[in-house]
CSV table of C-alpha atoms in Angstrom, one decimal:
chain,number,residue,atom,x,y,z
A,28,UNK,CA,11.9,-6.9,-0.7
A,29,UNK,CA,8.0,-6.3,-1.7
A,30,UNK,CA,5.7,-4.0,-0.5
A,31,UNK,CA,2.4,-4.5,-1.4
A,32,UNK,CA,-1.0,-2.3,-1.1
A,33,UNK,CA,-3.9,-3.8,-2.0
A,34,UNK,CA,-7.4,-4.2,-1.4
A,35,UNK,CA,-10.2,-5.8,-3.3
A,36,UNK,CA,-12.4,-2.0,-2.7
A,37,UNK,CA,-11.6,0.7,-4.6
A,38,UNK,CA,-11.0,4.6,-3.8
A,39,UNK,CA,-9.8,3.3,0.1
A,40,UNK,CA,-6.7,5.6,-0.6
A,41,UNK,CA,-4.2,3.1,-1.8
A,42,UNK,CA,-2.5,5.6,-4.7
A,43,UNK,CA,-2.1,8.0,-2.3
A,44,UNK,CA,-0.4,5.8,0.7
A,45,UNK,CA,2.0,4.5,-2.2
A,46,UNK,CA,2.9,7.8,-3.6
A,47,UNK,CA,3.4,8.9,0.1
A,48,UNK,CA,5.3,5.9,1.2
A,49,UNK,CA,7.4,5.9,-1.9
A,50,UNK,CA,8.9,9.5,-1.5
A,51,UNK,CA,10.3,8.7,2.3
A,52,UNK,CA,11.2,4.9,1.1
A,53,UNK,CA,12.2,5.8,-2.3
A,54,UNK,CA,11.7,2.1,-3.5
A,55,UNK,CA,14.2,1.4,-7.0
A,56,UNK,CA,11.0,0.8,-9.1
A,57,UNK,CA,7.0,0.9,-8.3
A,58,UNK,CA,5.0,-1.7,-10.0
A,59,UNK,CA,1.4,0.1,-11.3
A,60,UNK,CA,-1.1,-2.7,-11.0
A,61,UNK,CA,-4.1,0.0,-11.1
A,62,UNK,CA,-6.5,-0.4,-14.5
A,63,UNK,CA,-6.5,3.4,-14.3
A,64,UNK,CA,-2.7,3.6,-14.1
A,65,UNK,CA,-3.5,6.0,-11.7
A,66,UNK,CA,0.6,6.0,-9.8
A,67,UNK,CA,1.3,6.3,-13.8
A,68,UNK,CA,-0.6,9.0,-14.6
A,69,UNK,CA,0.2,10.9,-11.8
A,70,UNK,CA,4.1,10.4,-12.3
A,71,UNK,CA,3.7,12.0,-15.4
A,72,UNK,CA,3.1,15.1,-14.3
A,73,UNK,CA,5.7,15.5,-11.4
A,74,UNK,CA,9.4,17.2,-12.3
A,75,UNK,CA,11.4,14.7,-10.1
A,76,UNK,CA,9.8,11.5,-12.2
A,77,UNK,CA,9.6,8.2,-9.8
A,78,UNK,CA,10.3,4.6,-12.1
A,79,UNK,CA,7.0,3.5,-12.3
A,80,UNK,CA,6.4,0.1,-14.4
A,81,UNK,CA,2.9,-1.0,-15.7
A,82,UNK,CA,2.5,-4.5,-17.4
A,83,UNK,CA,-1.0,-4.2,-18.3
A,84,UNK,CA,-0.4,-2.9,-21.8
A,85,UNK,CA,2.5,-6.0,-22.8
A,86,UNK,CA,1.0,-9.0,-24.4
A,87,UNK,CA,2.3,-11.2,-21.3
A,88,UNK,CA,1.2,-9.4,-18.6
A,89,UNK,CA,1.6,-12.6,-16.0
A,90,UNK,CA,5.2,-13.0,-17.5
A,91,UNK,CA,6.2,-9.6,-17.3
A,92,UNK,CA,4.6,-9.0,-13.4
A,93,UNK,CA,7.0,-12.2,-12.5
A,94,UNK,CA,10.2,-11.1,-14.4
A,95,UNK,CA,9.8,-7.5,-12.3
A,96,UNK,CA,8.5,-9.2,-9.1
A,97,UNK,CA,12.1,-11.2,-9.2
A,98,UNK,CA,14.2,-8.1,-9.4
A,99,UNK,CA,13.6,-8.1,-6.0
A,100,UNK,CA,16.0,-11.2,-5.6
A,101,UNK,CA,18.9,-9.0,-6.5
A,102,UNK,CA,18.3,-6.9,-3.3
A,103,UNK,CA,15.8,-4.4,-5.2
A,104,UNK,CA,13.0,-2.7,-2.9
A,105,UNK,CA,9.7,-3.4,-5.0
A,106,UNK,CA,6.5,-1.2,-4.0
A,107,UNK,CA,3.8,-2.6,-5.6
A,108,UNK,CA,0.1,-0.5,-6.1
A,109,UNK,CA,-2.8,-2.0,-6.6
A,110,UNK,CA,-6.4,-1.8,-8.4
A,111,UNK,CA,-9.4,-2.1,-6.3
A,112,UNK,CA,-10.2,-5.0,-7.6
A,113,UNK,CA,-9.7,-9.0,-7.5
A,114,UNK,CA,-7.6,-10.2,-10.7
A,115,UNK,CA,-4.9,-12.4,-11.3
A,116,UNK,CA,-2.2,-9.9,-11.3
A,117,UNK,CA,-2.9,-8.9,-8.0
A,118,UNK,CA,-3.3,-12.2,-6.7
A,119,UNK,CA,0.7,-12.9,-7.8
A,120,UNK,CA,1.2,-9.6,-6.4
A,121,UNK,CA,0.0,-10.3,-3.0
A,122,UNK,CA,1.5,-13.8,-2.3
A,123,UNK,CA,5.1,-12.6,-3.9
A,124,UNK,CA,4.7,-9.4,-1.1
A,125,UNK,CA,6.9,-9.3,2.2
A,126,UNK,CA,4.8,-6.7,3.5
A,127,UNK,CA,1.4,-6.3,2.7
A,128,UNK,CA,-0.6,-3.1,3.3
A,129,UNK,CA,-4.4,-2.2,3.4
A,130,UNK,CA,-6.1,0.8,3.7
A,131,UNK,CA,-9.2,1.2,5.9
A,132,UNK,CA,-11.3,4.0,7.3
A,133,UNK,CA,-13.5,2.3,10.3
A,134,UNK,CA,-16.8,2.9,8.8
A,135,UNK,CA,-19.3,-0.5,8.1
A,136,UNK,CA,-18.3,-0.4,4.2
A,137,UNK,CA,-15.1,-0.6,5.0
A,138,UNK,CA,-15.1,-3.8,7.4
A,139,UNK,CA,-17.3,-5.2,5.0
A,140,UNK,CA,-14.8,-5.2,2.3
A,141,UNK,CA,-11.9,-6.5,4.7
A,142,UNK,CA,-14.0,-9.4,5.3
A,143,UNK,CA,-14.3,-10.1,1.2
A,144,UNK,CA,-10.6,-9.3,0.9
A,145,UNK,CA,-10.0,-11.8,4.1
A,146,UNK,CA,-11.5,-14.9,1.8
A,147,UNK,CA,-9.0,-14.1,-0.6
A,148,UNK,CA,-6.0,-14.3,1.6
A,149,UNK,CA,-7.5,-17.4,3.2
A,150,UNK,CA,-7.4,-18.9,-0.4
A,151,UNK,CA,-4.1,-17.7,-1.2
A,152,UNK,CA,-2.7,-18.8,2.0
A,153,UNK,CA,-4.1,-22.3,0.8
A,154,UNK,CA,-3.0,-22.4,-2.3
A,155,UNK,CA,1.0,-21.3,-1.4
A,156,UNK,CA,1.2,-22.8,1.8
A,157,UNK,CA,2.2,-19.5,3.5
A,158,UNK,CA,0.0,-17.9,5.9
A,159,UNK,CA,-0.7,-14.4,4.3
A,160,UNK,CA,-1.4,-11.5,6.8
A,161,UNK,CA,-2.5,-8.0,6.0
A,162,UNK,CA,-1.3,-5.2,7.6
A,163,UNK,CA,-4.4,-3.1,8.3
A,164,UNK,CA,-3.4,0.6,7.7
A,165,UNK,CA,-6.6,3.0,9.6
A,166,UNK,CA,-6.3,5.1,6.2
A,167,UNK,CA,-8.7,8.7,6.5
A,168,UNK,CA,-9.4,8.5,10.1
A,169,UNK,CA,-11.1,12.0,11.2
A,170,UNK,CA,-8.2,14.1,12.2
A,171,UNK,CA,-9.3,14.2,16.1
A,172,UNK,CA,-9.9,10.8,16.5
A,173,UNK,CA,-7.8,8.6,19.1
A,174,UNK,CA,-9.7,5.9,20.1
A,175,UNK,CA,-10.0,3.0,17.4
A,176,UNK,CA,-10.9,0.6,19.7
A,177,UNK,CA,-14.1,-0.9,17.5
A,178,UNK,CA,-11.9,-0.8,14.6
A,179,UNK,CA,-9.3,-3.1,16.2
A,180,UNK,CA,-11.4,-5.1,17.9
A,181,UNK,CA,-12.8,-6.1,14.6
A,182,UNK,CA,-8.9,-6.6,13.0
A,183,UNK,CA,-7.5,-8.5,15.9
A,184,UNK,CA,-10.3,-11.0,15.4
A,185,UNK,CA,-9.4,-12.3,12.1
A,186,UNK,CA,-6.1,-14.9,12.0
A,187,UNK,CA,-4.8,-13.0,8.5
A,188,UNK,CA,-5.5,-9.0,10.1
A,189,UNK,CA,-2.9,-7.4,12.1
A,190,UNK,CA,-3.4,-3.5,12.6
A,191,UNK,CA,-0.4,-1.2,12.1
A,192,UNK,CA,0.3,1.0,14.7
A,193,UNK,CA,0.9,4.2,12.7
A,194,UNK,CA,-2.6,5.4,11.6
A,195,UNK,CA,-2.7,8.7,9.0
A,196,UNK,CA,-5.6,11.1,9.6
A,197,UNK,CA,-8.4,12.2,6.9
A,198,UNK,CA,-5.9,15.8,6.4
A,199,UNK,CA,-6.4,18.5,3.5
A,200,UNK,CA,-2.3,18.1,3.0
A,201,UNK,CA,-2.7,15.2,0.8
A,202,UNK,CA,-4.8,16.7,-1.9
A,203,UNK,CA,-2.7,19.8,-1.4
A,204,UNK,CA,0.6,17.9,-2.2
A,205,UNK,CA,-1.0,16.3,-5.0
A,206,UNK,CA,-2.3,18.7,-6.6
A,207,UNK,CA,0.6,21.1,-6.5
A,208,UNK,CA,3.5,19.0,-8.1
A,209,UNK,CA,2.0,15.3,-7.1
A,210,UNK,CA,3.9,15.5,-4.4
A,211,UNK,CA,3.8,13.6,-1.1
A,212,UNK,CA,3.4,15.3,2.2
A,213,UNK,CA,6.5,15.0,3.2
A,214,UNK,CA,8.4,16.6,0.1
A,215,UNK,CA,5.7,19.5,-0.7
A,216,UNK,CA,7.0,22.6,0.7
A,217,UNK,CA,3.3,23.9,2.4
A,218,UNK,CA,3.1,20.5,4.0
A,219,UNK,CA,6.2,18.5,4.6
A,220,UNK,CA,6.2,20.3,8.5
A,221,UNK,CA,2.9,19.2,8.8
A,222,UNK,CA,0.8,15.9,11.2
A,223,UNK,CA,0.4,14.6,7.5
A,224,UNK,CA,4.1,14.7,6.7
A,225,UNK,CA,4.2,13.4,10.5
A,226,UNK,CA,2.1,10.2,10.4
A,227,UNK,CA,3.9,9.5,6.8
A,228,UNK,CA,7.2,9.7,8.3
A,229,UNK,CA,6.1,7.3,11.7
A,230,UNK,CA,4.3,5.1,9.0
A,231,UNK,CA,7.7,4.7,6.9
A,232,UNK,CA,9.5,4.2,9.8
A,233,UNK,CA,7.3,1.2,11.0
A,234,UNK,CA,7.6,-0.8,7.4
A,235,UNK,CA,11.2,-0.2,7.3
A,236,UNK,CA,11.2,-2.2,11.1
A,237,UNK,CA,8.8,-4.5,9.9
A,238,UNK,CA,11.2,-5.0,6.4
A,239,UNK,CA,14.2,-5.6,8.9
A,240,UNK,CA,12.5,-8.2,10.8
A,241,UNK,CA,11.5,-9.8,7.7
A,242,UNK,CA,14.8,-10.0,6.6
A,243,UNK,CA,16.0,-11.5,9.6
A,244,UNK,CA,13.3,-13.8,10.4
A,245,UNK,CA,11.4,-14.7,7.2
């Protein structure tokens, strides 16, 4: 199986959900899509190292993004991060995906650049004949917020949004597991009893249903 996180805007928080997701999934390989090899970089400096690929840096970057993608036929769990940007590689990335994930705040910028990233999917649904539907993450909502009715009265309007239900608050905990180990909430010892650790754990728990019904429905 593929998880995918992508969106077309950058610094919407997608290194972070992957890093987060990936320590209560624990996928057999990440896939660093990023032109800053952000996931890569930060790897680098943790003590219990995650397998984090990059193909940017081979001479057949297409090739080698498709000979990975395809581990995923032998039962593998894929998580794949990346850049804020439209390219080719993340194109692949998103149609070859079983789950795809965006993170977005609910400010104007924001729903702007769901609306670009929306024309993508439209074209990729196009061109593979598969209807491609992102899974909306609300990504650094203030911490005291419940109501995210505008938000998802905006997402529910567009065929190729869904919302998920499990939203993860703008918290201090993040930047304090990263920068003390580049740890995820839930494995940093000052945070994994946290809401962070919390809202990681329900979000993890939601993919891994919406994995299963993949699996059994297609």
């Amino acid at each position: 199986m593929i998880i995918t996180i992508a969106h077309h805007k950058g610094g919407v928080g997608k290194t972070t959900v992957a890093l987060n997701v990936a320590e209560e999934l624990k996928p057999d390989f990440i896939i660093d899509l990023d032109a800053h090899d952000s996931i890569s970089i930060i790897n680098q400096m943790r003590d219990d190292k995650l397998d984090v690929r990059t193909v940017g840096s081979t001479a057949k970057p297409k090739d080698e993004l498709i000979k990975l993608i395809k581990e995923s036929d032998n039962g593998k769990l894929i998580l794949i991060d990346c850049g804020g940007f439209d390219s080719g590689l993340t194109r692949i990335a998103i149609a070859a995906s079983d789950l795809l994930i965006t993170p977005a705040s609910d400010h104007v910028t924001e729903m702007i650049g769901l609306t670009r990233f929306q024309k993508t999917l439209d074209e990729l649904s196009e061109k593979t004949g598969d209807k491609i539907i992102a899974h909306v993450l609300l990504y650094k909502m203030h911490s005291k917020r419940t109501d995210f009715s505008a938000m998802l009265e905006f997402i529910n309007k567009r065929e190729n949004l869904t919302a998920l239900n499990s939203p993860v608050s703008h918290l201090a905990a993040f930047d304090q597991a990263m920068n003390n180990g580049s740890l995820g909430v839930t494995k940093h010892k000052s945070t994994k009893y946290g809401k962070a650790a919390r809202q990681i754990k329900a979000l993890t728990e939601e993919i891994k249903s919406l994995l299963e019904h993949q699996k059994l429905h297609g």
